[in-house]
Each structure stands twice: as structure tokens, then as C-alpha cells.
């Protein structure tokens, strides 16, 4: 597994080759923002993006997916999406988020739907070239990554350092194996990119080490911040939808037009939506906005660390940008907990 | 996207086929269901566990198993018609097919903490459904347990469940069965009042007793307060909590009670473990 340098032209040719070879999703401009979408030509790829509106989790856990099909009253059959695909341009914080989702869906009860897609995915990560308005990955230890991807691209001046770390990476490297080995200067410049990203991807400054969050939250159940902030919460769930580590889902049946069969479908769901904890019969176990609001931050900062060993916030800042009433900044919430009530 | 089908791959979301052996209305809102897995296998549950029942085209919902694993050949559910799935199930008849996943969750500790102890069952309304599984289990291993006290409360006499069976329970050795209704009708001669009004009427040895509690959310606080007064330690009280258990396997997030997952850490919890858990009783 080598580390090579390629110029922009060569990179383009390589991406064109990947597109001809199969399913490729890459970051592209849409209006004046960015999104992951099917990549039809290399020229559309925007590795200089700041952040995508929706994280790449949608390729492993789509917003809507068929889990099962059924014909008649019983006879449920599993649906699996087994077509290989390549994701190009995944930022380090999103790589970290995917690693967390892997832990969730492979842990104890293996989710074969997620895992099948995940196994088919080749992740081409890319170091951040432009900081988004609300990124704070630098505070979360996710401004750079050293695992969880197959290939890492880092722009240094007018060329890219291409670092393949896995067998999957090698497979798609193709002609790039013949590219010149990265020299000491390029590697040093890459180090500099990493150092800068760790330093500057901090549009908000978390005033604590992320590892201390579970303990801080432990003592913060009655902190006024939950009531204060949630007073302006519309329970719209936008923060859930754009979050790369939110994976809660709903399951429902979709009946075909002939009413003889259909699919059991899984959709994204969100704990901030009003009826997330409502049971049949109408009792809502989390009916207060403040309780739902607190639940989200506890889940990210306390419950998920207990489950998978990581704070479930990678500092992408998407929730901050998505929230209409500007109450979803995790850094503000957590910093506020440090203040005496 | 290429969707391929596979029945080989182990899928935690795929139900297995089962057949309704019997469907019987019990009250205006509730029906009793007897089911058999089409595989011919036993469900393999323990008292207090739940299953996810699928009606194709309608969806899936969690229900506590109402029969004891000691009674083999089939298993029982008793459902109130409140959601899409339970309503659809009420429209089915014997011979119809459903899907089953499970059993899921932690059962009541019938083989450990409860063994050799006196057992106090307290259930309100359809809370009796999962508790019946425990009661049957205890009666089927009668010598493994001490005195049995069963308290059952409902809104009205017409809402009482398993009426024939509760008559049998009264006749079991070393067993007290008491019931109460919130609102009596002309025919009712028994106790009137919420379930806690039955509690002063019983004598138990609080340090030899394990309490098994299941009922509507509002019931727990009062019952647990009363048990505390009677001297039953919180370490010896077990509750079964209802939540929105969508997946049953710790993934969907719907069932969370603070950091706990009702589908995996529960639905049966030791009360002492829930004291610091704010979202437990709501
Ligand atoms: S029911 Fe889905 S996580 Fe518990």
C-alpha cells in the first residue's frame, strides 16, 4: 500500500475511470451548497467543498429502504442491496461518524441491511480544504483520521497525496499505483494540512475535553439550559436528519397497488420529533420538549459513549446550520453546562 | 438500486411465520390469541419477555407473551385494540397467518431472585397479560416458591381478564387472590377502588417477598410507595415497563429510558436499578 502524489489532471483521469467502472457517489455543488450525489463526470467532483447538507450515511442507511418484501399474509423475504459503490470526498469527521455507525449496526445483533451496504462501500476520504461556517471537528478529535477509509486524498499545493490503506483501496487505485511515490516534501506538507485542520476547524470552541462529557452530563439533568433552549424548539427534527451519527429509525409497511404484497420499509426517524416515544394508545413517554431536547444531548454525550465507547458528535456543525431557531449548537449547550446554574 | 433477495442471510428484522390457533374476544376492547410457530418449534421464551407481531401490510408491534413456557405447544397473547397492528389482529381469525420475531428482552427472574421466595403479584388492567405468564410458571413449579399473593385491578368488572383462570388461581394452595375495580356496577360485590386499596388487606413477610408489578404508567408510583411502606425492599421489586419497542433488538432507539433500552435491558427491571433513572416512571 503506497502513498503517491498525483496532479489534478491525473486525478481527473482516475475518477473518470472509476465512473466508467461502476457506481460512484461524489461531492458536488448544488445551488450554493454541496451534496453527495451520483457522480457522472469527474469535472463535477468538488473536493474543495466545505460540508455537505446531508452526510454520506445515506448510502449505508438510506432515508428510506426496503428491509423485507412480503406476498400475502406471511412469507417475509429479506432485501439486500449488494451492488458495490465508491464514495469520493468523505471528510474525516464523516469517516469517524461512519465508523461509529459500523459499531452500532455490527454490534450484538448484526444489522444485515446496513452491513451489506457497508461491505460494498469503498470510502475515498479527503482532507478538508475549506472550513464550513460551523465546523468544530478540531475540538472533537475528528479534524483528521487515520483509519476508517480505504483511500485518503490530501491536497498539497497543486497536487494530491493519495494514500491507500486497504485492499479495497488497492483494487480501485488502478493506474495510480504507477504514480510517483510521495516524497518527503509532499508528506511534510500533508502533515502541515493535518496540523492546520486540527487547529482551524474550530468555528466553535468546546471548553472541555470531549471525554469528560459523560461525567459532566451525569450531573446536569436539572440544568436550566434544557428548558431555556428548548423553548424555541419546533420539534422539526432537522438536527436529527442532518446528523451523521443519528441513526434512529421507524419501520412501516408499504402496500403495493394490487394490495397483495408490498415492502416493509425503514425510514429515518428522530428523537426530537414529538411522537418519537409515543406508544399505541397515545401515551407519550417523552412529551415535554425539554425532555426530548435533553435526550438528544444525553444520547450524544452519555448514552452512546456507554454503548460504543465514543462521543456521538463528530463536530461537523450540520445541526447548527440546519436549526431554524439556532438552538442546536452542541458546543453552546455543553459549554453552558460548565457555567454555574 | 439492485435489490436481491435472500432467505439465507440471518436478518434480525425478518419475522417467522406463525398461525393463529384461536382468537377469542375477552372484553369489548381485548381479545385473546393462541399462536403456533409454523416451524413447529416452541417460542422458547421466559415469563416477562415479549414478541414482535407482524401483520403483513399493516406493520409490526410488541406484545408481552401471556403464557408460561411450561405450557408447551403454543403461546398466548392478549391484546387491547389500540394501535394499527392490534386492531388488524382483532380482525383476524383462527387459521390466519402472522409473523413473529423474538422472544426479546429480560424476563422476570423466576429461576433466580424469585426462587424460594413468597411472590406478590400486582397488576392493573392489561398489565396482567405478561404477569399471567409468571403466575402460570410459578404454579407449574409450585414447590419452588413460597406463599403467592395476586392483586389485580381494573377499571370496571367488565374489564377483568382471564376470569375462568383467576377462579382457579384462588383455589391454588397457599395462594391469595384479590381483585378490585375502580368503578363498580350493580352486580359487583367485591372491592371498589384503585389497586393500592387492596394492599392494606394483605399480610406478607416483606423480607421474604418478591414483588412482580405491571400496569399502566400511572400505577407504578403509587404501588411502589405502598410497597415501601409495607417494608418490601426496592431490590426485591420487579416492574415491567411499556415503551415504543419498534425493533426489539437495540437499534431503532425508540424504547430508550435514559441510557437503558427497554427492549434489551428490560422490559423487566429491578426497581432499585430504576431509582436513579428519571425517565422510568412517566
Ligand atoms: S426497540 Fe428499538 S432500540 Fe429498543
PDB file of N, CA, C and O in Angstrom, chain B residues 72-104:
ATOM      1  N   UNK B  72     -46.516 -26.091  26.899  1.00  0.00           N
ATOM      2  CA  UNK B  72     -45.928 -26.161  25.568  1.00  0.00           C
ATOM      3  C   UNK B  72     -46.958 -26.323  24.460  1.00  0.00           C
ATOM      4  O   UNK B  72     -48.127 -26.540  24.719  1.00  0.00           O
ATOM      5  N   UNK B  73     -46.493 -26.212  23.248  1.00  0.00           N
ATOM      6  CA  UNK B  73     -47.341 -26.460  22.084  1.00  0.00           C
ATOM      7  C   UNK B  73     -47.857 -25.191  21.423  1.00  0.00           C
ATOM      8  O   UNK B  73     -48.134 -25.178  20.230  1.00  0.00           O
ATOM      9  N   UNK B  74     -48.007 -24.138  22.213  1.00  0.00           N
ATOM     10  CA  UNK B  74     -48.477 -22.875  21.647  1.00  0.00           C
ATOM     11  C   UNK B  74     -48.123 -21.773  22.634  1.00  0.00           C
ATOM     12  O   UNK B  74     -47.612 -22.047  23.718  1.00  0.00           O
ATOM     13  N   UNK B  75     -48.388 -20.537  22.265  1.00  0.00           N
ATOM     14  CA  UNK B  75     -48.217 -19.448  23.228  1.00  0.00           C
ATOM     15  C   UNK B  75     -49.362 -18.462  23.079  1.00  0.00           C
ATOM     16  O   UNK B  75     -50.062 -18.455  22.076  1.00  0.00           O
ATOM     17  N   UNK B  76     -49.552 -17.653  24.133  1.00  0.00           N
ATOM     18  CA  UNK B  76     -50.730 -16.791  24.193  1.00  0.00           C
ATOM     19  C   UNK B  76     -50.368 -15.311  24.186  1.00  0.00           C
ATOM     20  O   UNK B  76     -49.354 -14.909  24.764  1.00  0.00           O
ATOM     21  N   UNK B  77     -51.256 -14.547  23.573  1.00  0.00           N
ATOM     22  CA  UNK B  77     -51.187 -13.089  23.670  1.00  0.00           C
ATOM     23  C   UNK B  77     -52.579 -12.616  24.039  1.00  0.00           C
ATOM     24  O   UNK B  77     -53.564 -13.300  23.773  1.00  0.00           O
ATOM     25  N   UNK B  78     -52.649 -11.467  24.665  1.00  0.00           N
ATOM     26  CA  UNK B  78     -53.953 -10.860  24.882  1.00  0.00           C
ATOM     27  C   UNK B  78     -53.781  -9.381  24.558  1.00  0.00           C
ATOM     28  O   UNK B  78     -52.935  -8.708  25.143  1.00  0.00           O
ATOM     29  N   UNK B  79     -54.533  -8.920  23.570  1.00  0.00           N
ATOM     30  CA  UNK B  79     -54.259  -7.589  23.035  1.00  0.00           C
ATOM     31  C   UNK B  79     -55.429  -6.658  23.207  1.00  0.00           C
ATOM     32  O   UNK B  79     -56.578  -7.033  22.978  1.00  0.00           O
ATOM     33  N   UNK B  80     -55.085  -5.445  23.564  1.00  0.00           N
ATOM     34  CA  UNK B  80     -56.081  -4.377  23.545  1.00  0.00           C
ATOM     35  C   UNK B  80     -56.029  -3.709  22.179  1.00  0.00           C
ATOM     36  O   UNK B  80     -54.952  -3.485  21.621  1.00  0.00           O
ATOM     37  N   UNK B  81     -57.198  -3.394  21.673  1.00  0.00           N
ATOM     38  CA  UNK B  81     -57.299  -2.819  20.331  1.00  0.00           C
ATOM     39  C   UNK B  81     -57.012  -1.325  20.413  1.00  0.00           C
ATOM     40  O   UNK B  81     -57.931  -0.533  20.578  1.00  0.00           O
ATOM     41  N   UNK B  82     -55.739  -0.951  20.330  1.00  0.00           N
ATOM     42  CA  UNK B  82     -55.414   0.481  20.435  1.00  0.00           C
ATOM     43  C   UNK B  82     -54.581   1.008  19.286  1.00  0.00           C
ATOM     44  O   UNK B  82     -54.617   2.192  18.987  1.00  0.00           O
ATOM     45  N   UNK B  83     -53.805   0.129  18.656  1.00  0.00           N
ATOM     46  CA  UNK B  83     -52.942   0.601  17.566  1.00  0.00           C
ATOM     47  C   UNK B  83     -53.343  -0.053  16.256  1.00  0.00           C
ATOM     48  O   UNK B  83     -54.301  -0.818  16.209  1.00  0.00           O
ATOM     49  N   UNK B  84     -52.592   0.275  15.187  1.00  0.00           N
ATOM     50  CA  UNK B  84     -52.893  -0.302  13.873  1.00  0.00           C
ATOM     51  C   UNK B  84     -52.772  -1.813  13.883  1.00  0.00           C
ATOM     52  O   UNK B  84     -53.612  -2.525  13.345  1.00  0.00           O
ATOM     53  N   UNK B  85     -51.677  -2.286  14.486  1.00  0.00           N
ATOM     54  CA  UNK B  85     -51.410  -3.720  14.428  1.00  0.00           C
ATOM     55  C   UNK B  85     -52.399  -4.486  15.311  1.00  0.00           C
ATOM     56  O   UNK B  85     -52.978  -5.483  14.882  1.00  0.00           O
ATOM     57  N   UNK B  86     -52.618  -3.990  16.539  1.00  0.00           N
ATOM     58  CA  UNK B  86     -53.548  -4.716  17.411  1.00  0.00           C
ATOM     59  C   UNK B  86     -54.961  -4.682  16.829  1.00  0.00           C
ATOM     60  O   UNK B  86     -55.705  -5.662  16.925  1.00  0.00           O
ATOM     61  N   UNK B  87     -55.334  -3.599  16.168  1.00  0.00           N
ATOM     62  CA  UNK B  87     -56.657  -3.544  15.544  1.00  0.00           C
ATOM     63  C   UNK B  87     -56.743  -4.543  14.395  1.00  0.00           C
ATOM     64  O   UNK B  87     -57.743  -5.246  14.238  1.00  0.00           O
ATOM     65  N   UNK B  88     -55.665  -4.607  13.599  1.00  0.00           N
ATOM     66  CA  UNK B  88     -55.656  -5.567  12.480  1.00  0.00           C
ATOM     67  C   UNK B  88     -55.738  -6.992  13.012  1.00  0.00           C
ATOM     68  O   UNK B  88     -56.430  -7.838  12.444  1.00  0.00           O
ATOM     69  N   UNK B  89     -55.041  -7.256  14.103  1.00  0.00           N
ATOM     70  CA  UNK B  89     -55.074  -8.616  14.676  1.00  0.00           C
ATOM     71  C   UNK B  89     -56.483  -8.978  15.130  1.00  0.00           C
ATOM     72  O   UNK B  89     -56.899 -10.130  15.036  1.00  0.00           O
ATOM     73  N   UNK B  90     -57.216  -7.989  15.610  1.00  0.00           N
ATOM     74  CA  UNK B  90     -58.583  -8.250  16.043  1.00  0.00           C
ATOM     75  C   UNK B  90     -59.495  -8.636  14.882  1.00  0.00           C
ATOM     76  O   UNK B  90     -60.550  -9.209  15.089  1.00  0.00           O
ATOM     77  N   UNK B  91     -59.092  -8.278  13.676  1.00  0.00           N
ATOM     78  CA  UNK B  91     -59.911  -8.640  12.519  1.00  0.00           C
ATOM     79  C   UNK B  91     -59.576 -10.035  11.993  1.00  0.00           C
ATOM     80  O   UNK B  91     -60.235 -10.538  11.106  1.00  0.00           O
ATOM     81  N   UNK B  92     -58.512 -10.645  12.529  1.00  0.00           N
ATOM     82  CA  UNK B  92     -58.110 -11.971  12.038  1.00  0.00           C
ATOM     83  C   UNK B  92     -58.880 -13.065  12.770  1.00  0.00           C
ATOM     84  O   UNK B  92     -59.516 -12.840  13.795  1.00  0.00           O
ATOM     85  N   UNK B  93     -58.801 -14.285  12.206  1.00  0.00           N
ATOM     86  CA  UNK B  93     -59.483 -15.417  12.829  1.00  0.00           C
ATOM     87  C   UNK B  93     -58.554 -16.626  12.844  1.00  0.00           C
ATOM     88  O   UNK B  93     -57.485 -16.596  12.220  1.00  0.00           O
ATOM     89  N   UNK B  94     -58.978 -17.643  13.548  1.00  0.00           N
ATOM     90  CA  UNK B  94     -58.177 -18.854  13.646  1.00  0.00           C
ATOM     91  C   UNK B  94     -57.809 -19.332  12.246  1.00  0.00           C
ATOM     92  O   UNK B  94     -58.637 -19.307  11.336  1.00  0.00           O
ATOM     93  N   UNK B  95     -56.546 -19.750  12.105  1.00  0.00           N
ATOM     94  CA  UNK B  95     -56.071 -20.218  10.806  1.00  0.00           C
ATOM     95  C   UNK B  95     -55.313 -19.149  10.040  1.00  0.00           C
ATOM     96  O   UNK B  95     -54.534 -19.461   9.140  1.00  0.00           O
ATOM     97  N   UNK B  96     -55.507 -17.883  10.398  1.00  0.00           N
ATOM     98  CA  UNK B  96     -54.800 -16.807   9.704  1.00  0.00           C
ATOM     99  C   UNK B  96     -53.332 -16.773  10.118  1.00  0.00           C
ATOM    100  O   UNK B  96     -52.964 -17.216  11.200  1.00  0.00           O
ATOM    101  N   UNK B  97     -52.542 -16.196   9.204  1.00  0.00           N
ATOM    102  CA  UNK B  97     -51.084 -16.167   9.419  1.00  0.00           C
ATOM    103  C   UNK B  97     -50.620 -14.802   9.931  1.00  0.00           C
ATOM    104  O   UNK B  97     -51.134 -13.766   9.506  1.00  0.00           O
ATOM    105  N   UNK B  98     -49.641 -14.841  10.812  1.00  0.00           N
ATOM    106  CA  UNK B  98     -48.966 -13.613  11.232  1.00  0.00           C
ATOM    107  C   UNK B  98     -47.460 -13.884  11.225  1.00  0.00           C
ATOM    108  O   UNK B  98     -47.041 -15.022  10.990  1.00  0.00           O
ATOM    109  N   UNK B  99     -46.668 -12.852  11.458  1.00  0.00           N
ATOM    110  CA  UNK B  99     -45.226 -13.029  11.578  1.00  0.00           C
ATOM    111  C   UNK B  99     -44.808 -12.794  13.020  1.00  0.00           C
ATOM    112  O   UNK B  99     -45.415 -11.978  13.716  1.00  0.00           O
ATOM    113  N   UNK B 100     -43.801 -13.523  13.459  1.00  0.00           N
ATOM    114  CA  UNK B 100     -43.328 -13.384  14.844  1.00  0.00           C
ATOM    115  C   UNK B 100     -41.817 -13.182  14.849  1.00  0.00           C
ATOM    116  O   UNK B 100     -41.085 -13.880  14.158  1.00  0.00           O
ATOM    117  N   UNK B 101     -41.362 -12.196  15.619  1.00  0.00           N
ATOM    118  CA  UNK B 101     -39.933 -12.095  15.934  1.00  0.00           C
ATOM    119  C   UNK B 101     -39.785 -12.141  17.445  1.00  0.00           C
ATOM    120  O   UNK B 101     -40.615 -11.628  18.169  1.00  0.00           O
ATOM    121  N   UNK B 102     -38.714 -12.723  17.895  1.00  0.00           N
ATOM    122  CA  UNK B 102     -38.478 -12.782  19.328  1.00  0.00           C
ATOM    123  C   UNK B 102     -38.369 -14.226  19.780  1.00  0.00           C
ATOM    124  O   UNK B 102     -38.206 -15.109  18.944  1.00  0.00           O
ATOM    125  N   UNK B 103     -38.445 -14.484  21.058  1.00  0.00           N
ATOM    126  CA  UNK B 103     -38.723 -13.548  22.153  1.00  0.00           C
ATOM    127  C   UNK B 103     -37.567 -12.590  22.419  1.00  0.00           C
ATOM    128  O   UNK B 103     -36.421 -12.915  22.173  1.00  0.00           O
ATOM    129  N   UNK B 104     -37.916 -11.401  22.929  1.00  0.00           N
ATOM    130  CA  UNK B 104     -36.935 -10.374  23.229  1.00  0.00           C
ATOM    131  C   UNK B 104     -37.013  -9.938  24.693  1.00  0.00           C
ATOM    132  O   UNK B 104     -38.052 -10.074  25.342  1.00  0.00           O
TER     133      UNK B 104
END
